[in-house]
């Protein structure tokens, strides 16, 4: 309920800004929080700017929580995984292509005010899907100094993983604070789907930390 309320508020804010500024181009980055069809319908009624979706994860992975939904609203769709564009073409009413992730070496640098509260031997920042929980719980039991920051997982899902539950830190981290976490970590875990890589692949390296990738 809380998530739905926040999303509805953000959709309303997005529409308000779009109507006010009348952009020439709209880029929707990522699938996790893509606007609803109703919101895009409202957008289309008042704005004719091209809408491009840049999709980060594999929309065809079995059990993926971020399933790609073809939409008549998109003028173009980019995928960041090789092969996804070809697989999506029969489902789409628009063109599709491939575009990799990257980073800004100036923006993606460690802030000067890195707090001691973020110091970690091994850190993980990301979602807690079931397959990731198993990996992280094993590391937490191995006593390697793991600390975990993540959005709230489904209720009760951490009960099977007491070591991971103890390693999970309170609060939400993003933006400059995420870069501070990378810089304050000896090792940053990057647990990801199959494919080319994600933004963290570049951001962690740009912040000077060692990235350990588990695919």
XYZ file of N, CA and C in Angstrom:
645
model
N 0.835 -1.194 0.000
C 0.000 0.000 0.000
C 0.875 1.252 0.000
N 1.924 1.256 0.823
C 2.807 2.411 0.887
C 3.515 2.619 -0.449
N 3.973 1.501 -1.063
C 4.640 1.600 -2.364
C 3.685 2.145 -3.416
N 2.442 1.663 -3.424
C 1.452 2.121 -4.401
C 1.187 3.615 -4.252
N 1.133 4.081 -3.017
C 0.888 5.504 -2.766
C 2.051 6.350 -3.264
N 3.288 5.881 -2.994
C 4.464 6.615 -3.448
C 4.523 6.658 -4.977
N 4.203 5.524 -5.608
C 4.257 5.466 -7.070
C 3.205 6.378 -7.683
N 2.003 6.395 -7.112
C 0.940 7.274 -7.621
C 1.341 8.738 -7.493
N 2.008 9.081 -6.390
C 2.468 10.453 -6.193
C 3.537 10.827 -7.222
N 4.475 9.905 -7.483
C 5.527 10.162 -8.454
C 4.960 10.280 -9.864
N 3.967 9.454 -10.187
C 3.342 9.550 -11.505
C 2.673 10.910 -11.691
N 1.987 11.374 -10.648
C 1.329 12.668 -10.699
C 2.353 13.789 -10.861
N 3.477 13.682 -10.142
C 4.544 14.679 -10.224
C 5.175 14.673 -11.614
N 5.384 13.476 -12.157
C 5.956 13.334 -13.495
C 5.070 14.001 -14.539
N 3.770 13.737 -14.477
C 2.838 14.323 -15.447
C 2.806 15.842 -15.311
N 2.814 16.333 -14.082
C 2.777 17.771 -13.846
C 3.988 18.460 -14.472
N 5.183 17.881 -14.266
C 6.402 18.455 -14.833
C 6.393 18.372 -16.365
N 5.944 17.227 -16.879
C 5.918 17.049 -18.333
C 4.974 18.062 -18.987
N 3.808 18.267 -18.396
C 2.851 19.216 -18.964
C 3.386 20.644 -18.890
N 4.127 20.936 -17.822
C 4.650 22.292 -17.654
C 5.790 22.593 -18.625
N 6.720 21.636 -18.773
C 7.909 21.902 -19.571
C 7.779 21.492 -21.035
N 6.796 20.640 -21.356
C 6.592 20.216 -22.740
C 7.907 19.773 -23.394
N 8.508 18.678 -22.917
C 9.820 18.248 -23.432
C 9.747 17.813 -24.890
N 10.892 17.889 -25.548
C 10.984 17.436 -26.943
C 11.254 15.942 -27.032
N 11.643 15.334 -25.891
C 12.041 13.924 -25.895
C 11.889 13.385 -24.475
N 11.373 12.167 -24.328
C 11.196 11.551 -23.009
C 11.887 10.196 -22.982
N 12.813 10.000 -22.044
C 13.520 8.733 -21.873
C 13.098 8.104 -20.563
N 12.527 6.905 -20.632
C 12.184 6.129 -19.438
C 13.301 5.122 -19.225
N 14.072 5.295 -18.171
C 15.238 4.451 -17.932
C 14.908 3.373 -16.915
N 14.892 2.125 -17.351
C 14.647 1.007 -16.450
C 13.208 0.552 -16.477
N 12.992 -0.703 -16.092
C 11.644 -1.271 -16.139
C 10.978 -1.367 -14.774
N 11.763 -1.271 -13.694
C 11.193 -1.525 -12.376
C 10.003 -0.622 -12.077
N 10.111 0.650 -12.469
C 9.062 1.602 -12.126
C 8.527 2.310 -13.365
N 8.424 1.576 -14.457
C 7.861 2.159 -15.676
C 6.427 2.597 -15.395
N 6.068 3.738 -15.927
C 4.739 4.272 -15.657
C 3.647 3.353 -16.197
N 2.502 3.421 -15.573
C 1.367 2.584 -15.971
C 0.829 3.035 -17.323
N 0.057 2.151 -17.955
C -0.544 2.485 -19.254
C -1.453 3.692 -19.121
N -2.154 3.809 -17.983
C -3.049 4.948 -17.778
C -2.269 6.262 -17.739
N -1.099 6.236 -17.085
C -0.271 7.440 -17.011
C 0.266 7.811 -18.384
N 0.710 6.804 -19.144
C 1.218 7.075 -20.484
C 0.108 7.547 -21.422
N -1.109 7.041 -21.211
C -2.251 7.532 -21.995
C -2.473 9.021 -21.734
N -2.429 9.389 -20.462
C -2.612 10.796 -20.090
C -1.501 11.655 -20.675
N -0.282 11.121 -20.658
C 0.854 11.836 -21.224
C 0.661 12.065 -22.724
N 0.218 11.030 -23.417
C 0.042 11.101 -24.865
C -1.066 12.091 -25.279
N -2.031 12.296 -24.403
C -3.119 13.207 -24.739
C -2.644 14.663 -24.829
N -1.557 14.970 -24.118
C -1.122 16.370 -24.046
C 0.289 16.607 -24.570
N 1.031 15.535 -24.835
C 2.406 15.678 -25.290
C 2.665 14.727 -26.451
N 3.281 15.235 -27.509
C 3.553 14.409 -28.684
C 5.020 14.010 -28.791
N 5.837 14.328 -27.788
C 7.267 14.029 -27.822
C 7.501 12.519 -27.904
N 8.543 12.092 -28.625
C 8.876 10.663 -28.678
C 9.164 10.111 -27.278
N 8.706 8.896 -27.013
C 8.962 8.230 -25.735
C 9.850 7.016 -26.005
N 11.023 6.990 -25.377
C 11.978 5.893 -25.555
C 12.164 5.187 -24.223
N 12.092 3.868 -24.226
C 12.324 3.068 -23.020
C 13.715 2.447 -23.103
N 14.496 2.629 -22.053
C 15.830 2.017 -21.960
C 15.754 0.953 -20.884
N 15.773 -0.293 -21.288
C 15.500 -1.418 -20.405
C 16.791 -2.085 -19.935
N 17.019 -2.106 -18.625
C 18.286 -2.576 -18.095
C 18.438 -4.067 -17.922
N 17.411 -4.765 -17.516
C 17.551 -6.180 -17.198
C 17.003 -7.080 -18.293
N 17.159 -8.371 -18.074
C 16.724 -9.349 -19.070
C 15.221 -9.603 -18.920
N 14.404 -9.117 -19.846
C 12.961 -9.261 -19.697
C 12.456 -10.667 -19.987
N 13.337 -11.556 -20.457
C 12.912 -12.905 -20.809
C 13.425 -13.955 -19.822
N 14.081 -13.511 -18.754
C 14.568 -14.466 -17.764
C 13.399 -15.027 -16.975
N 13.337 -16.332 -16.841
C 12.229 -16.979 -16.145
C 12.187 -16.514 -14.693
N 11.017 -16.081 -14.262
C 10.852 -15.640 -12.885
C 11.328 -14.230 -12.615
N 11.699 -13.482 -13.648
C 12.173 -12.112 -13.445
C 11.067 -11.264 -12.827
N 11.459 -10.389 -11.903
C 10.462 -9.527 -11.253
C 10.175 -8.281 -12.082
N 10.962 -8.065 -13.110
C 10.826 -6.856 -13.919
C 10.476 -7.219 -15.361
N 9.379 -7.929 -15.520
C 8.958 -8.411 -16.833
C 8.671 -7.222 -17.761
N 9.187 -7.316 -18.969
C 8.960 -6.271 -19.962
C 7.567 -6.414 -20.559
N 6.843 -5.315 -20.598
C 5.508 -5.313 -21.183
C 5.491 -4.421 -22.424
N 5.334 -4.999 -23.606
C 5.269 -4.164 -24.814
C 4.163 -3.128 -24.682
N 4.394 -1.943 -25.202
C 3.410 -0.870 -25.094
C 3.333 -0.087 -26.393
N 2.141 0.309 -26.734
C 1.934 1.112 -27.945
C 2.485 2.524 -27.774
N 2.831 2.901 -26.546
C 3.258 4.267 -26.277
C 4.709 4.526 -26.683
N 5.535 3.469 -26.746
C 6.959 3.666 -27.000
C 7.225 3.883 -28.491
N 8.114 4.824 -28.768
C 8.557 5.037 -30.139
C 9.801 4.209 -30.447
N 10.545 3.868 -29.409
C 11.748 3.052 -29.565
C 12.072 2.429 -28.216
N 12.649 1.235 -28.251
C 13.069 0.563 -27.015
C 14.511 0.121 -27.160
N 15.335 0.428 -26.156
C 16.708 -0.060 -26.103
C 16.822 -1.112 -25.008
N 17.551 -2.195 -25.312
C 17.869 -3.199 -24.300
C 19.375 -3.171 -24.050
N 19.785 -3.539 -22.844
C 21.215 -3.532 -22.524
C 21.796 -4.941 -22.523
N 21.043 -5.902 -23.026
C 21.531 -7.272 -23.125
C 21.563 -7.680 -24.591
N 22.685 -8.281 -25.005
C 22.795 -8.752 -26.376
C 21.675 -9.745 -26.688
N 21.046 -9.571 -27.807
C 20.038 -10.537 -28.239
C 18.622 -10.181 -27.856
N 18.436 -9.360 -26.816
C 17.079 -9.036 -26.377
C 16.319 -8.232 -27.434
N 17.047 -7.381 -28.145
C 16.387 -6.560 -29.163
C 15.758 -7.446 -30.235
N 16.524 -8.453 -30.698
C 16.009 -9.349 -31.736
C 14.812 -10.148 -31.227
N 14.864 -10.564 -29.966
C 13.774 -11.360 -29.412
C 12.523 -10.527 -29.200
N 12.695 -9.213 -28.968
C 11.553 -8.360 -28.657
C 10.808 -7.887 -29.887
N 11.493 -7.860 -31.010
C 10.913 -7.268 -32.214
C 9.529 -7.806 -32.563
N 9.266 -9.116 -32.521
C 7.927 -9.595 -32.887
C 6.840 -9.091 -31.946
N 7.211 -8.728 -30.712
C 6.216 -8.299 -29.725
C 5.963 -6.801 -29.731
N 6.828 -6.048 -30.397
C 6.768 -4.596 -30.297
C 6.143 -3.954 -31.525
N 5.482 -2.815 -31.285
C 4.950 -2.014 -32.376
C 5.926 -0.895 -32.739
N 7.140 -0.972 -32.206
C 8.142 0.050 -32.477
C 9.492 -0.623 -32.713
N 10.497 0.146 -33.111
C 11.824 -0.400 -33.353
C 12.541 -0.659 -32.025
N 13.530 -1.553 -32.039
C 14.284 -1.898 -30.835
C 15.766 -1.983 -31.181
N 16.599 -1.734 -30.183
C 18.036 -1.771 -30.400
C 18.787 -2.089 -29.125
N 20.112 -2.097 -29.216
C 20.972 -2.401 -28.071
C 21.734 -1.154 -27.655
N 21.794 -0.902 -26.332
C 22.586 0.203 -25.812
C 23.155 -0.211 -24.458
N 24.462 -0.181 -24.326
C 25.095 -0.646 -23.090
C 25.041 0.426 -22.009
N 25.308 0.004 -20.782
C 25.435 0.931 -19.670
C 26.795 1.616 -19.730
N 26.987 2.591 -18.902
C 28.265 3.272 -18.759
C 28.223 4.123 -17.512
N 29.172 5.027 -17.360
C 29.156 5.910 -16.204
C 29.825 7.223 -16.558
N 29.642 8.193 -15.706
C 30.272 9.493 -15.835
C 31.456 9.520 -14.879
N 32.689 9.530 -15.374
C 33.856 9.449 -14.486
C 33.991 10.635 -13.544
N 33.344 11.755 -13.873
C 33.373 12.912 -12.967
C 32.310 12.757 -11.878
N 31.113 12.414 -12.295
C 30.024 12.231 -11.324
C 30.249 11.003 -10.460
N 30.664 9.907 -11.075
C 30.834 8.657 -10.347
C 32.218 8.602 -9.703
N 32.380 9.414 -8.697
C 33.612 9.447 -7.907
C 33.226 9.518 -6.439
N 34.158 9.194 -5.572
C 33.852 9.124 -4.144
C 33.722 10.525 -3.555
N 32.596 10.840 -2.907
C 32.453 12.150 -2.263
C 33.509 12.346 -1.180
N 33.795 13.595 -0.841
C 34.834 13.883 0.151
C 34.396 13.557 1.569
N 33.088 13.479 1.810
C 32.585 13.265 3.170
C 32.095 11.833 3.386
N 32.939 10.854 3.106
C 32.577 9.452 3.335
C 32.547 9.185 4.834
N 31.396 8.784 5.338
C 31.258 8.553 6.779
C 31.742 7.177 7.192
N 32.182 7.079 8.430
C 32.639 5.796 8.959
C 31.511 4.772 9.020
N 30.271 5.263 9.051
C 29.129 4.349 9.138
C 29.004 3.459 7.911
N 29.689 3.831 6.805
C 29.611 3.049 5.572
C 30.817 2.145 5.365
N 31.818 2.222 6.229
C 33.014 1.398 6.077
C 32.624 -0.086 6.090
N 33.107 -0.821 5.082
C 32.739 -2.231 4.955
C 33.891 -3.032 4.377
N 34.093 -4.238 4.905
C 35.020 -5.156 4.257
C 34.408 -5.661 2.960
N 33.144 -6.066 3.056
C 32.396 -6.513 1.879
C 31.015 -5.877 1.963
N 30.593 -5.187 0.901
C 29.273 -4.550 0.912
C 28.437 -5.037 -0.263
N 27.123 -5.007 -0.042
C 26.184 -5.301 -1.127
C 25.078 -4.265 -1.081
N 24.823 -3.618 -2.205
C 23.744 -2.651 -2.342
C 22.878 -3.097 -3.508
N 21.638 -3.476 -3.227
C 20.766 -3.953 -4.293
C 19.557 -4.678 -3.731
N 18.771 -5.252 -4.632
C 17.565 -5.954 -4.215
C 17.904 -7.325 -3.657
N 17.010 -7.849 -2.823
C 17.201 -9.168 -2.221
C 16.236 -10.158 -2.843
N 16.584 -10.644 -4.026
C 15.822 -11.717 -4.642
C 16.266 -13.030 -4.014
N 15.445 -14.068 -4.164
C 15.691 -15.311 -3.435
C 17.042 -15.930 -3.747
N 17.456 -15.930 -5.031
C 18.743 -16.529 -5.361
C 19.893 -15.722 -4.746
N 19.723 -14.414 -4.650
C 20.753 -13.583 -4.050
C 20.810 -13.784 -2.534
N 19.669 -14.021 -1.926
C 19.645 -14.239 -0.486
C 20.510 -15.426 -0.089
N 20.470 -16.479 -0.881
C 21.253 -17.685 -0.571
C 22.746 -17.382 -0.622
N 23.176 -16.645 -1.652
C 24.589 -16.289 -1.778
C 25.021 -15.392 -0.626
N 24.220 -14.376 -0.335
C 24.566 -13.412 0.699
C 24.544 -14.036 2.090
N 23.608 -14.941 2.328
C 23.555 -15.588 3.638
C 24.793 -16.451 3.869
N 25.256 -17.117 2.814
C 26.479 -17.906 2.938
C 27.680 -17.042 3.276
N 27.763 -15.868 2.653
C 28.861 -14.950 2.953
C 28.746 -14.395 4.366
N 27.510 -14.103 4.784
C 27.308 -13.590 6.136
C 27.724 -14.633 7.174
N 27.432 -15.903 6.914
C 27.823 -16.971 7.845
C 29.331 -17.200 7.828
N 29.992 -16.825 6.726
C 31.436 -17.013 6.622
C 32.213 -15.947 7.391
N 31.512 -14.980 7.942
C 32.124 -13.946 8.779
C 33.227 -13.194 8.040
N 32.875 -12.647 6.858
C 33.842 -11.873 6.074
C 33.608 -10.362 6.214
N 32.747 -9.993 7.154
C 32.466 -8.573 7.360
C 31.441 -8.008 6.408
N 30.503 -8.855 5.963
C 29.488 -8.422 5.004
C 28.485 -7.464 5.647
N 28.181 -6.386 4.917
C 27.099 -5.479 5.299
C 26.215 -5.281 4.073
N 24.901 -5.310 4.271
C 23.939 -5.312 3.167
C 22.970 -4.144 3.299
N 22.793 -3.410 2.208
C 21.770 -2.364 2.116
C 20.829 -2.743 0.986
N 19.532 -2.757 1.260
C 18.574 -3.170 0.227
C 17.204 -2.582 0.524
N 16.361 -2.495 -0.517
C 14.957 -2.171 -0.264
C 14.334 -3.282 0.587
N 13.222 -2.981 1.202
C 12.550 -3.953 2.062
C 12.138 -5.176 1.243
N 12.617 -6.368 1.612
C 12.226 -7.580 0.869
C 10.811 -8.005 1.260
N 10.230 -8.971 0.545
C 8.892 -9.450 0.909
C 8.836 -9.901 2.364
N 7.719 -9.649 3.006
C 7.551 -9.971 4.430
C 7.844 -11.441 4.704
N 8.685 -11.704 5.698
C 8.997 -13.064 6.115
C 10.072 -13.752 5.304
N 10.504 -13.150 4.183
C 11.466 -13.826 3.301
C 12.843 -13.970 3.948
N 13.186 -13.095 4.883
C 14.500 -13.163 5.524
C 14.546 -14.132 6.706
N 13.402 -14.658 7.090
C 13.371 -15.538 8.261
C 14.203 -16.800 8.059
N 14.344 -17.229 6.801
C 15.140 -18.423 6.498
C 16.632 -18.122 6.482
N 16.981 -16.841 6.522
C 18.382 -16.446 6.399
C 18.781 -15.520 7.557
N 18.914 -16.069 8.754
C 19.197 -15.239 9.936
C 20.521 -14.483 9.850
N 21.550 -15.070 9.251
C 22.842 -14.381 9.149
C 22.718 -13.162 8.232
N 22.020 -13.324 7.116
C 21.789 -12.207 6.203
C 20.934 -11.139 6.870
N 19.941 -11.574 7.612
C 19.062 -10.634 8.314
C 19.868 -9.762 9.274
N 20.844 -10.366 9.944
C 21.692 -9.618 10.879
C 22.652 -8.677 10.147
N 23.033 -9.044 8.909
C 23.982 -8.230 8.146
C 23.297 -7.057 7.451
N 21.980 -7.122 7.327
C 21.254 -6.059 6.619
C 21.218 -4.793 7.465
N 21.543 -3.670 6.821
C 21.634 -2.383 7.504
C 20.339 -1.579 7.335
N 20.020 -0.738 8.301
C 18.817 0.094 8.182
C 19.035 1.245 7.212
N 17.954 1.777 6.701
C 18.031 2.948 5.844
C 18.197 2.616 4.377
N 17.995 3.635 3.549
C 18.086 3.491 2.102
C 19.285 4.271 1.587
N 19.997 3.704 0.627
C 21.184 4.356 0.056
C 21.025 4.487 -1.447
N 21.288 5.678 -1.960
C 21.266 5.904 -3.397
C 22.031 7.182 -3.717
N 22.267 7.426 -5.005
C 22.933 8.650 -5.418
C 24.341 8.776 -4.875
N 24.666 9.956 -4.351
C 26.008 10.243 -3.837
C 26.366 9.319 -2.681
N 25.368 8.918 -1.893
C 25.649 8.034 -0.768
C 26.056 6.643 -1.245
N 25.513 6.203 -2.375
C 25.924 4.925 -2.945
C 27.377 4.975 -3.369
N 27.783 6.078 -3.978
C 29.178 6.220 -4.377
C 30.099 6.292 -3.159
N 29.597 6.899 -2.075
C 30.372 6.925 -0.830
C 30.538 5.512 -0.283
N 29.481 4.696 -0.389
C 29.559 3.306 0.073
C 30.590 2.523 -0.730
N 30.579 2.696 -2.057
C 31.551 1.995 -2.885
C 32.981 2.378 -2.475
N 33.204 3.671 -2.261
C 34.529 4.124 -1.902
C 34.959 3.689 -0.512
N 33.990 3.402 0.358
C 34.289 3.000 1.734
C 34.378 1.488 1.886
N 34.236 0.752 0.784
C 34.230 -0.706 0.826
C 35.522 -1.278 0.262
N 36.011 -2.353 0.868
C 37.149 -3.064 0.287
C 36.702 -3.841 -0.948
N 35.534 -4.506 -0.828
C 34.972 -5.287 -1.931
C 33.486 -4.953 -2.052
N 33.034 -4.702 -3.267
C 31.612 -4.466 -3.531
C 31.074 -5.643 -4.329
N 30.035 -6.276 -3.814
C 29.417 -7.397 -4.522
C 28.453 -6.889 -5.583
N 28.509 -7.499 -6.748
C 27.593 -7.175 -7.830
C 26.904 -8.465 -8.250
N 25.734 -8.701 -7.700
C 24.959 -9.899 -8.033
C 23.974 -9.514 -9.118
N 24.095 -10.152 -10.285
C 23.330 -9.680 -11.426
C 22.869 -10.845 -12.281
N 21.921 -10.525 -13.174
C 21.441 -11.526 -14.121
C 22.506 -11.810 -15.178
N 22.234 -12.808 -15.987
C 23.113 -13.081 -17.118
C 23.108 -11.874 -18.053
N 24.195 -11.646 -18.736
C 24.194 -10.566 -19.697
C 25.475 -9.753 -19.689
N 25.391 -8.570 -20.246
C 26.558 -7.746 -20.512
C 27.105 -7.069 -19.263
N 26.285 -6.831 -18.300
C 26.701 -6.090 -17.115
C 25.656 -5.045 -16.772
N 25.853 -4.372 -15.650
C 24.909 -3.339 -15.246
C 25.651 -2.064 -14.895
N 24.942 -1.051 -14.438
C 25.577 0.236 -14.143
C 26.629 0.100 -13.050
N 26.362 -0.769 -12.063
C 27.312 -0.932 -10.958
C 28.664 -1.443 -11.464
N 28.647 -2.197 -12.549
C 29.871 -2.716 -13.168
C 30.853 -1.575 -13.453
N 30.322 -0.442 -13.900
C 31.144 0.725 -14.232
C 31.325 1.649 -13.036
N 30.256 1.859 -12.287
C 30.291 2.829 -11.191
C 31.278 2.433 -10.097
N 31.288 1.159 -9.730
C 32.186 0.699 -8.667
C 33.639 0.903 -9.077
N 33.959 0.550 -10.323
C 35.324 0.732 -10.810
C 35.708 2.201 -10.829
N 34.770 3.066 -11.212
C 35.043 4.485 -11.268
C 35.294 5.063 -9.883
N 34.711 4.428 -8.858
C 34.910 4.881 -7.476
C 36.149 4.243 -6.846
N 36.875 3.419 -7.597
C 38.130 2.865 -7.120
C 38.006 1.652 -6.231
N 36.860 0.998 -6.225
C 36.681 -0.179 -5.374
C 36.808 -1.462 -6.214
N 37.078 -2.559 -5.523
C 37.146 -3.870 -6.178
C 35.738 -4.441 -6.280
N 35.342 -4.789 -7.491
C 34.013 -5.323 -7.717
C 34.101 -6.833 -7.904
N 33.329 -7.561 -7.101
C 33.256 -9.025 -7.227
C 31.902 -9.351 -7.838
N 31.939 -9.910 -9.046
C 30.715 -10.132 -9.810
C 30.301 -11.584 -9.745
N 29.048 -11.795 -9.388
C 28.462 -13.144 -9.370
C 27.297 -13.147 -10.347
N 27.413 -13.926 -11.425
C 26.375 -13.962 -12.451
C 25.676 -15.322 -12.428
